[in-house]
XYZ file of C-alpha atoms in Angstrom:
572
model
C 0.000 0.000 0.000
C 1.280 3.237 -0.714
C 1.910 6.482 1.499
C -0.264 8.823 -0.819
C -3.064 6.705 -0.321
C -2.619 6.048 3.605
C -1.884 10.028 3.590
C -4.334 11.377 1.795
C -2.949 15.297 2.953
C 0.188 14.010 1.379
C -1.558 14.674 -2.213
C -3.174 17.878 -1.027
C -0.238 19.704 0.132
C 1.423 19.107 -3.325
C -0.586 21.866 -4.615
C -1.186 23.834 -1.613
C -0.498 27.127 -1.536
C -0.540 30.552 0.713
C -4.198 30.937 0.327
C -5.300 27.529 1.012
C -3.401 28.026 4.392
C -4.735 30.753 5.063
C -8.412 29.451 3.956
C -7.569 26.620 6.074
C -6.690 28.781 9.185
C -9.459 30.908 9.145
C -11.911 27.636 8.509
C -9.864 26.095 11.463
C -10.393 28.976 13.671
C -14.114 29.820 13.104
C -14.193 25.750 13.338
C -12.534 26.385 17.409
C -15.353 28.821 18.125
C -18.226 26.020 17.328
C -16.432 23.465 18.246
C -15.677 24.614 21.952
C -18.698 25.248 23.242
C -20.492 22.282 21.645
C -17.903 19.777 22.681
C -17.878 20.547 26.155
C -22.278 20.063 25.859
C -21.722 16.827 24.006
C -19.558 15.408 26.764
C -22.899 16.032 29.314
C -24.841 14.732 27.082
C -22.470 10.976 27.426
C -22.721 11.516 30.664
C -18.882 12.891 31.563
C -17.285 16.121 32.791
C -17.141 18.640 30.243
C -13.369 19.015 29.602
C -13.681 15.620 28.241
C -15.371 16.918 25.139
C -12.364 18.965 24.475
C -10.255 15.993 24.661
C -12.584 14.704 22.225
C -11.206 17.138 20.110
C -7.548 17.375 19.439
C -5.641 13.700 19.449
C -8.342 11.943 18.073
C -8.604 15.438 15.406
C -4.994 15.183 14.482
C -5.325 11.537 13.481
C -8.289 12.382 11.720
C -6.704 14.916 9.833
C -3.698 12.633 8.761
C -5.579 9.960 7.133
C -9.206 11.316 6.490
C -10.221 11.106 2.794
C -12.377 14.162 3.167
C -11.255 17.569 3.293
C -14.595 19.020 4.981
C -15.297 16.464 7.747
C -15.341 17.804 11.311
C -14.680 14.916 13.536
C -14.968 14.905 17.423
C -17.734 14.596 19.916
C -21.114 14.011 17.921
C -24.506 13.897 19.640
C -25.957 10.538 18.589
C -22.582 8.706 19.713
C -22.681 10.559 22.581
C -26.336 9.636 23.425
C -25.594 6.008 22.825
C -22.229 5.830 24.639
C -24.238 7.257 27.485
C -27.263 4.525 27.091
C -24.657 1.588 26.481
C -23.306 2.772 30.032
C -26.339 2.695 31.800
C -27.112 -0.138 30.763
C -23.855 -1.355 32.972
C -24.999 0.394 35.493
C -21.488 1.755 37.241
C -21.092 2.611 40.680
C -18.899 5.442 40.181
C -17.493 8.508 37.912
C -14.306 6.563 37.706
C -16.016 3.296 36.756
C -18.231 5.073 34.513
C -15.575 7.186 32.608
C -13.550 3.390 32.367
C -16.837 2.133 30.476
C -16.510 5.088 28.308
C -12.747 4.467 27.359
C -13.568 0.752 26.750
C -15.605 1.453 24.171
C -14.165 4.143 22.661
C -11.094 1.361 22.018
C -13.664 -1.284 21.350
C -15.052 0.740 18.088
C -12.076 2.045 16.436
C -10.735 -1.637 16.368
C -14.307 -2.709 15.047
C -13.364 0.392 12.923
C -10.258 -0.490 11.612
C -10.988 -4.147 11.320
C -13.642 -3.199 8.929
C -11.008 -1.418 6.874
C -9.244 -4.618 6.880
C -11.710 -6.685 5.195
C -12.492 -3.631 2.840
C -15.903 -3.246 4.367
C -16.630 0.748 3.273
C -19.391 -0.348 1.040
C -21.543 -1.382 4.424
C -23.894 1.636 4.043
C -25.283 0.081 1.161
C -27.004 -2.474 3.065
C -28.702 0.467 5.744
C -31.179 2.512 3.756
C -31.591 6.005 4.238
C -35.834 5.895 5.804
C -33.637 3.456 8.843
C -30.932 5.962 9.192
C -33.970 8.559 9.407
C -36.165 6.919 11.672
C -32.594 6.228 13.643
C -31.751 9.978 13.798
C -35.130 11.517 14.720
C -35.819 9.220 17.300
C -32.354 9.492 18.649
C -32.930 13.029 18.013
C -36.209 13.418 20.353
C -33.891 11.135 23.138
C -30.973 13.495 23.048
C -33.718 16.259 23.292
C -35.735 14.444 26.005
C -32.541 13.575 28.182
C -31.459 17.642 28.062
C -34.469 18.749 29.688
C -33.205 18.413 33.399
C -30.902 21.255 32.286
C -33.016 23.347 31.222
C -35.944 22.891 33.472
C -33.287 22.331 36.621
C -34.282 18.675 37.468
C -31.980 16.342 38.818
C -32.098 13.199 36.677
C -29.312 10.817 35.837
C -27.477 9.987 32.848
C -28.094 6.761 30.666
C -31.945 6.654 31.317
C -34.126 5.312 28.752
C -36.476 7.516 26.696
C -39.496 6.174 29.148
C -37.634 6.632 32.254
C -35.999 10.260 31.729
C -39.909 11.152 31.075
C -41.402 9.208 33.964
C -38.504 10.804 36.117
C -38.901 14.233 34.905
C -42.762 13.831 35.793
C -42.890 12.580 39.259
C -40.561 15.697 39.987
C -42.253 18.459 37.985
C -42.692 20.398 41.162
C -39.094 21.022 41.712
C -38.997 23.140 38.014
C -36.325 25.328 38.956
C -38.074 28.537 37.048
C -35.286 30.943 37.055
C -33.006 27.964 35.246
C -36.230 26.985 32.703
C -36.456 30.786 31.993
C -32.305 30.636 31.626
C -33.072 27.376 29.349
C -35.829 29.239 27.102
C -33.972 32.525 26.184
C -30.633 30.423 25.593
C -32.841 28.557 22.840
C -34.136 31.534 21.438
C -30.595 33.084 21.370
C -29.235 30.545 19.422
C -31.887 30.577 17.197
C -31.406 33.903 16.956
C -27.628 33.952 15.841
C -28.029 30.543 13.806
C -30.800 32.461 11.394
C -31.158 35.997 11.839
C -28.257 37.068 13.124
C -25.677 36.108 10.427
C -27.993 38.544 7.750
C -27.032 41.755 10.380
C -23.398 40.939 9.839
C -23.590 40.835 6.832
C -25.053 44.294 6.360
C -22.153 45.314 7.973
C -19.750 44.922 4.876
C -16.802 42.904 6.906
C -14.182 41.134 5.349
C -15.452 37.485 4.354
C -13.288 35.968 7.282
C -14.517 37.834 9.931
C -17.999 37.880 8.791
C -18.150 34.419 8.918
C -16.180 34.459 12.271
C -18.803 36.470 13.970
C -21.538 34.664 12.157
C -20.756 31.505 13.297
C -19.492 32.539 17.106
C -23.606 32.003 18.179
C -23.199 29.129 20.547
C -19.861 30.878 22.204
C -21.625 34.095 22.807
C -24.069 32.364 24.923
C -21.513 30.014 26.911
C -19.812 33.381 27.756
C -22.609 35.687 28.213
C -24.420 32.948 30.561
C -21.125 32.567 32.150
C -20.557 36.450 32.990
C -24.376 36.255 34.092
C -23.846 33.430 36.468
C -20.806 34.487 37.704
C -21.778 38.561 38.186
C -25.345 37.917 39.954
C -24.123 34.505 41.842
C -27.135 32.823 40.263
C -25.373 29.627 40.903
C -25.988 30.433 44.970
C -28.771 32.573 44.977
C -30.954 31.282 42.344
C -29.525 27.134 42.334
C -28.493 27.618 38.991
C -26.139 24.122 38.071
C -22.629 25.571 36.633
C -19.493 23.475 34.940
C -17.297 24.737 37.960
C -13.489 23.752 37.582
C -11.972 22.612 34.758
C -9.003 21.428 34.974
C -6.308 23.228 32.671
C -3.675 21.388 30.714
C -3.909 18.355 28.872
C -4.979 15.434 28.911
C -2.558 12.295 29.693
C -2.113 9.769 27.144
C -2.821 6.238 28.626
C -2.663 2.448 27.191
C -5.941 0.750 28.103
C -6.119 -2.427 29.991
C -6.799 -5.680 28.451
C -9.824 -6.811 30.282
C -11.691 -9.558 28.289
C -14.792 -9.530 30.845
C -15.816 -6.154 29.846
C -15.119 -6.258 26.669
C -17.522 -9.288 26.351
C -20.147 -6.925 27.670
C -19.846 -4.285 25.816
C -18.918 -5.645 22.348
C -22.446 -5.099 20.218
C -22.636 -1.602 21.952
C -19.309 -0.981 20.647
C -19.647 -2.137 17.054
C -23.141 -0.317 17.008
C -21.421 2.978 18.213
C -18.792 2.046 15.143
C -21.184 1.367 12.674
C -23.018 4.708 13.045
C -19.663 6.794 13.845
C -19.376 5.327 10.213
C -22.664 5.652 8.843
C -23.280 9.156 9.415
C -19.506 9.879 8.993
C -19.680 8.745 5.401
C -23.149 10.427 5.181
C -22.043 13.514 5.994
C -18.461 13.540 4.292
C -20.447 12.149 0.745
C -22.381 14.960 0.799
C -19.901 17.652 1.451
C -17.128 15.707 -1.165
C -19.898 16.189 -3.775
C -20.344 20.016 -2.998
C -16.481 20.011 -4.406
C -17.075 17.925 -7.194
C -14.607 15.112 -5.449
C -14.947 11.676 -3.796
C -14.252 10.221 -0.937
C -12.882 6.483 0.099
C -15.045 4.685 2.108
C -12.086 2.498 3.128
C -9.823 4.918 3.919
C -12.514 6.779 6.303
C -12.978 3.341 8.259
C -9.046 3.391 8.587
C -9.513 7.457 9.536
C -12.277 6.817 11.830
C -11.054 4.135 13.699
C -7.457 5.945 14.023
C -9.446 9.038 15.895
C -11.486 6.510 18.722
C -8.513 4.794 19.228
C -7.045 8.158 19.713
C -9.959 9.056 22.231
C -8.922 5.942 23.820
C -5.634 6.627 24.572
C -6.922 10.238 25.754
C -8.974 8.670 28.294
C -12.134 10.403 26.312
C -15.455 8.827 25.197
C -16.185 7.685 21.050
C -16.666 10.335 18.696
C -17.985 11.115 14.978
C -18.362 13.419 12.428
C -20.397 16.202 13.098
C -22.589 17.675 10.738
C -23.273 20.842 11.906
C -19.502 21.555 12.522
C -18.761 19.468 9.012
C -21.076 22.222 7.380
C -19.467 25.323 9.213
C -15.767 23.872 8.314
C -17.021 23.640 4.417
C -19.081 27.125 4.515
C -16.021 28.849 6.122
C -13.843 27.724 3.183
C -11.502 24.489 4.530
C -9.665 22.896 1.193
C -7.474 20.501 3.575
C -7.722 19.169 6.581
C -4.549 21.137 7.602
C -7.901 23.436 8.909
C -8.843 20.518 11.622
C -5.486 20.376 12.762
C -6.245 23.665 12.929
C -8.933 23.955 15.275
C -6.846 20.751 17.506
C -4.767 23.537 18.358
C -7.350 25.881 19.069
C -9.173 23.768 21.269
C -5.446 22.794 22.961
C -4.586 26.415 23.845
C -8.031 26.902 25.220
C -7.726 23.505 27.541
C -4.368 25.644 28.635
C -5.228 29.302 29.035
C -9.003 29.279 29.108
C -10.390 27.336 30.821
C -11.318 29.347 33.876
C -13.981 31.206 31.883
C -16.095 28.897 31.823
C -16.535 27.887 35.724
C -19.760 29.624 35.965
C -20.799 28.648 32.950
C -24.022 27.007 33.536
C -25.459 23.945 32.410
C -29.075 25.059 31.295
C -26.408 26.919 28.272
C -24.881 23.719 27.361
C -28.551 21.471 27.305
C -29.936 24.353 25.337
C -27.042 23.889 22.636
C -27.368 20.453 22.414
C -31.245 20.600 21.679
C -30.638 23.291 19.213
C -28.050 21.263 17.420
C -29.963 18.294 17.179
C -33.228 20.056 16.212
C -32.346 19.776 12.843
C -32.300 15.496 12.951
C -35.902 14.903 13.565
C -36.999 14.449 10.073
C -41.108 13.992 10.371
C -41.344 14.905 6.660
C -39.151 12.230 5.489
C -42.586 9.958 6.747
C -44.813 11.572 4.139
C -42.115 11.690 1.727
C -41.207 8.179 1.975
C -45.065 7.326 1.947
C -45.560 9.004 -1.184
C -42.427 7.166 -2.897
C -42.274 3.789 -1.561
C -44.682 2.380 1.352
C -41.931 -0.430 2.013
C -39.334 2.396 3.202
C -42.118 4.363 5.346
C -42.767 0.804 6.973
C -39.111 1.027 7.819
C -38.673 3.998 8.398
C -41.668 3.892 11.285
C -40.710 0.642 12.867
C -37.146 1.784 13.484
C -38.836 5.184 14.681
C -40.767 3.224 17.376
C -38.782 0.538 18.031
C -35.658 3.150 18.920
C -38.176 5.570 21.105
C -39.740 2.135 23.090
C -36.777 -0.037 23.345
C -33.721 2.187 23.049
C -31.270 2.511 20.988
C -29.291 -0.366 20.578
C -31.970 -2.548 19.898
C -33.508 -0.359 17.491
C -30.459 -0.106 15.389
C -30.262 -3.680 15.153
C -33.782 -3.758 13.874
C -33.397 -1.044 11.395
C -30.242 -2.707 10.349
C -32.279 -6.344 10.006
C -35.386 -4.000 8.612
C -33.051 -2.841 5.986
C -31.630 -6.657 5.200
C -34.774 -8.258 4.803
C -36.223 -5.434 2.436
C -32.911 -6.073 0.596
C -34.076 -9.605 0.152
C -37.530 -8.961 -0.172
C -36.862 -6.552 -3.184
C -34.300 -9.103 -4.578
C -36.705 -11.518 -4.768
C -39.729 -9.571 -6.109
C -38.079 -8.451 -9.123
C -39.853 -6.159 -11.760
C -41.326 -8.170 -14.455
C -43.525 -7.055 -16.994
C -46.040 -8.242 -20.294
C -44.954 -5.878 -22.967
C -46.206 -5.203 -26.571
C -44.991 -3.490 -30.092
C -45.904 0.323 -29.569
C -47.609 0.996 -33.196
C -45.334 -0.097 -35.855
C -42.311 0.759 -33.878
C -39.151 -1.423 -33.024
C -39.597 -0.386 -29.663
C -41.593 -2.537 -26.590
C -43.334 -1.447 -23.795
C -45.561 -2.578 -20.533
C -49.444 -3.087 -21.584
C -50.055 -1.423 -18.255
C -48.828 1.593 -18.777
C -49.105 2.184 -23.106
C -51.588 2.073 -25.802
C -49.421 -1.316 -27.299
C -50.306 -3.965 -29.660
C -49.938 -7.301 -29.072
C -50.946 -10.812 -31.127
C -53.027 -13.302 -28.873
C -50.600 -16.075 -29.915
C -47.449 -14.957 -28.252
C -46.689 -13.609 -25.228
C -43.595 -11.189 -24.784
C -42.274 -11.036 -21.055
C -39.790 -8.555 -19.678
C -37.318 -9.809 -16.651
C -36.030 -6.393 -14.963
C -33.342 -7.998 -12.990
C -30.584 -11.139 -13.163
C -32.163 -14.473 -12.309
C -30.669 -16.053 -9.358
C -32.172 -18.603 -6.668
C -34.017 -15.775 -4.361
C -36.469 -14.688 -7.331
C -36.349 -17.793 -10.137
C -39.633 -19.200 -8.546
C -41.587 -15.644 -8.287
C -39.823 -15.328 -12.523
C -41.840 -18.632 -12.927
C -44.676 -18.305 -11.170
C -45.402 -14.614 -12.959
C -44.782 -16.199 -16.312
C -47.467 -19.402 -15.715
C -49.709 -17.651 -14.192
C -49.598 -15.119 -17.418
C -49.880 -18.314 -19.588
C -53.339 -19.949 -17.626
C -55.014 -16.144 -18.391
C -54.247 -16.286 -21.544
C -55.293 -19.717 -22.647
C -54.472 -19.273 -26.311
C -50.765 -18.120 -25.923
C -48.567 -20.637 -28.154
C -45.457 -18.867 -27.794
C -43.703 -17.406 -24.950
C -40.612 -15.131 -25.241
C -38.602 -14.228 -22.592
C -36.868 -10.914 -22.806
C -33.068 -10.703 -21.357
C -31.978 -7.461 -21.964
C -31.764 -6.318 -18.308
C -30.866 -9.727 -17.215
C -26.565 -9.664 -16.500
C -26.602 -12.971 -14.616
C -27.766 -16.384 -14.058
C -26.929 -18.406 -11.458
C -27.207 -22.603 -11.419
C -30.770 -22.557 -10.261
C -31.819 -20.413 -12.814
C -30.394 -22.333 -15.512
C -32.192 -25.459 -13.699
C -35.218 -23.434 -13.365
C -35.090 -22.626 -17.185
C -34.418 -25.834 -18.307
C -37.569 -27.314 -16.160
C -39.675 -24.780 -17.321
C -39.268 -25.784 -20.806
C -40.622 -28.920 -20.283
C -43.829 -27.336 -18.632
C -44.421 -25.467 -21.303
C -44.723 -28.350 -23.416
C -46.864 -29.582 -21.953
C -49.482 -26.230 -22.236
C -48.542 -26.980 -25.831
C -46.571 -23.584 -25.355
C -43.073 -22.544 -26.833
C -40.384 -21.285 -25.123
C -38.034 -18.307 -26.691
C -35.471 -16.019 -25.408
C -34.731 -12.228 -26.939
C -32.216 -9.774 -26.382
C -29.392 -12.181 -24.233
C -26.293 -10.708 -23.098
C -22.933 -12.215 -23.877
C -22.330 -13.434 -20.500
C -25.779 -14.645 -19.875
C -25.487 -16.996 -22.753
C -21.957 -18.078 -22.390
C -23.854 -19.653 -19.320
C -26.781 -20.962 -20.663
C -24.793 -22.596 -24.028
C -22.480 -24.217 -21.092
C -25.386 -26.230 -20.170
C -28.217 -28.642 -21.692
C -30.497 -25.197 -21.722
C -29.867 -24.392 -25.735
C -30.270 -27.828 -26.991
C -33.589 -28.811 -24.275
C -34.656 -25.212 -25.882
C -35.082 -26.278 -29.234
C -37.172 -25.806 -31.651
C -37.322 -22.513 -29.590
C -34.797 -20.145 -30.246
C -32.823 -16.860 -28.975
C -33.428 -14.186 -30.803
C -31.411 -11.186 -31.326
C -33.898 -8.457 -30.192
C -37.706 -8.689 -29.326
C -38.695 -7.193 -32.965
C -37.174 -10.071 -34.613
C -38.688 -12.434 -32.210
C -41.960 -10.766 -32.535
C -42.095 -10.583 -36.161
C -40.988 -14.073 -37.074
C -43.800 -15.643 -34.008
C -46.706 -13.748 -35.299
C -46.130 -14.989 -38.715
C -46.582 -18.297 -37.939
């Protein structure tokens, strides 16, 4: 394997110049402001001190940056891994802040070797098997958890991390007298700032006339202008004492220490499908995110490579005693908007968020944790996707079926199992389709060359033949719903003395198709019915004249395309 394609920034910085660094710097920078505030809310929200979010967000960014495929992709703390890190470790149910945070760093090590094992066996192309309506039903419901479990925050409720969707409700209920109003009033008017500065703000900088840089800067500094007005707030009026207002207190400056993690096969045992669940969506969305931003730029990215990338950057958290992380796609689609070409720009904001774990840190000891549940609702607003239910209704029942059940199932059961059964959803509609394949009766449209489905166009076609379409290969899943169409055809139309098979979208046949063919000949002879094939691809009959099928045919024949077939039938 070569370096260029381990280091993909290898390739970039052959053409890099002065203004892609300073692009990249001023992408990385504005990328510091979001990133800050948001990472320390994210590490709440998986249930650890806050100054583990910023861990989050500079080894596990720098390895990230080395071998990511995608120039755009923000990667660090996330809110649906941190949600289900959080539920995988209540689930375990720790006894304390040390054992929890030990859970966290397990798994964290856990998915970047499911990560990087799936690089091994060249695995990228696993999205193709989870369909967008599960990844959708995933999200919102995830979405409305993340939402539901921020609500002690902002209403001042004591409830703790890792609850199910059920039980942070239940719990928030049986305490609703203890609504802490000056902290839900706090809550409210932090959600309307950032609101504010996410939509309407940005268009009164921009009436200013700045330069692009700072513009964007400002634009973008939303979420920090709230940590740090909240945190003068607290910290002026002692609303933390006089008004029980919950605040961050101490951070500790400095960084974090690197550590090895303990073999310990026990836990690992227990928390091995949590793990490769948190890897499988770090991946999902990752690639979800990063797809969509590559094609903004007219460029790909490798699937492969980001499994290698990804799994690099939770190893990384790992080793930084921090929780698993993601791409995010809010901070993916300020790092693109503000202009990164490389991801010299993350590396960037790594040593943004560094200086501000060593010089900065004391500003935010009052800041108060209504601010930080009232970012993370904000930022996840955007995942619940109820249209995509009436969309996906309109365009395919099958996927609003899916899309529903893995809605439900996520919201009742949590989120592990309702991964799995979006993930098994997605499987069996794989097979289902597979095995359903298109097929359709077609006739001559006027005195055309060209064929076409009676159900849909004014066509002619003779009573004595009947022309059938296969829209997919023939293989063992769908050879017996092939046949079954076909017969069933043949016993409507009881004067049918020819039946020709058309090939052109078929690009494979497997042995029990060719069995299946060959039986089906004999069948038809017995209707007193003739079997012909039209419009076979090379391949396709390389297999079939390797077997008894062209000689059992006879006297039916292959024709070259459906108009010759047609013609010479009807004549007879």
């Amino acid at each position: 394997m070569q370096l260029n394609n381990v280091l993909p920034l290898q390739n970039w910085l052959k053409s890099y110049s002065k203004t892609s660094m300073t692009n990249d710097f001023i992408a990385g920078i504005i990328a510091t402001i979001v990133m800050v505030p948001q990472g320390m809310a994210y590490a709440l929200l998986a249930g650890v001190p806050a100054e583990y979010g910023l861990y989050c967000a500079i080894l596990p960014t720098l390895l990230y940056a080395l071998l990511g495929s995608s120039r755009s992709l923000s990667v660090g703390p996330a809110a649906l891994i941190s949600i289900m890190v959080a539920s995988s470790i209540g689930a375990l149910n720790p006894q304390t802040d040390a054992e929890y945070l030990h859970y966290a760093v397990n798994i964290s090590f856990l998915a970047g070797l499911f990560l990087i094992a799936m690089r091994l066996f060249r695995l990228g192309s696993i999205t193709n098997f989870i369909s967008m309506p599960v990844v959708s039903g995933f999200t919102s419901a995830s979405a409305i958890i993340i939402t539901a479990s921020q609500l002690k925050h902002i209403v001042g409720i004591p409830v703790a991390s890792g609850l199910s969707f059920d039980e942070t409700l239940w719990q928030l209920g049986t305490h609703i007298g203890e609504i802490n109003y000056t902290t839900l009033f706090a809550g409210i008017l932090s959600c309307f700032a950032l609101w504010y500065f996410k939509g309407h703000f940005p268009k009164l900088v921009k009436k200013l006339a700045l330069p692009t840089w700072l513009d964007q800067a400002i634009s973008k500094a939303g979420p920090m202008f709230v940590v740090l007005i909240g945190a003068v707030l607290v910290g002026v009026f002692d609303l933390h004492e006089t008004a029980n207002i919950a605040i961050v207190g101490l951070i500790p400056d400095g960084l974090p220490s690197l550590q090895f993690v303990p073999v310990d096969i026990a836990l690992w045992k227990s928390i091995a499908l949590p793990s490769f669940l948190i890897a499988l969506m770090c991946f999902v969305t990752s690639i979800t995110v990063g797809t969509s931003l590559a094609g903004k730029r007219k460029e790909r990215i490798d699937a492969n490579q980001e499994l290698l990338a990804l799994g690099a950057a939770n190893l990384g958290a790992a080793f930084s005693g921090t929780f698993a992380l993601a791409a995010s796609m809010s901070r993916s689609a300020v790092n693109h908007s503000a202009g990164a070409e490389t991801t010299i720009a993350s590396m960037v904001c790594a040593l943004g968020v560094l200086l501000t774990l060593l010089f900065l840190t004391p500003l935010f000891y009052f800041l108060p944790l209504v601010v930080l549940g009232a970012i993370v609702i904000m930022s996840v607003s955007s995942l619940i996707e109820f249209h995509q239910i009436q969309r996906c209704w309109k365009l395919n029942k099958a996927d609003a079926y899916s899309l529903l059940a893995t809605f439900i199932t996520v919201l009742v059961f949590g989120i592990e199992i309702g991964i799995c059964v979006g993930i098994i959803g997605s499987v069996i509609l794989i097979i289902h389709r597979a095995s359903h394949p298109h097929i359709a009766i077609v006739g001559r449209v006027g005195k055309s060359e060209h064929f076409r489905n009676i159900e849909r166009h004014d066509v002619h076609i003779d009573k004595h033949v009947l022309a059938i379409r296969v829209d997919e290969s023939i293989y063992f899943s769908n050879v017996q719903c092939i046949e079954n169409f076909v017969f069933e055809a043949c016993y409507k139309r009881p004067e049918t003395r020819h039946v020709v098979l058309i090939f052109s979208s078929v690009s494979f046949v497997d042995t029990t198709a060719v069995d299946a063919l060959d039986n089906m000949i004999g069948k038809f002879k017995n209707l007193n019915v003739q079997l012909h094939l039209a419009e076979v691809k090379g391949p396709v009959m390389d297999q079939l004249q390797d077997s008894q099928f062209v000689s059992d045919l006879t006297p039916g024949k292959i024709y070259f395309t459906t108009d010759e077939a047609l013609k010479s039938l009807t004549t007879l």
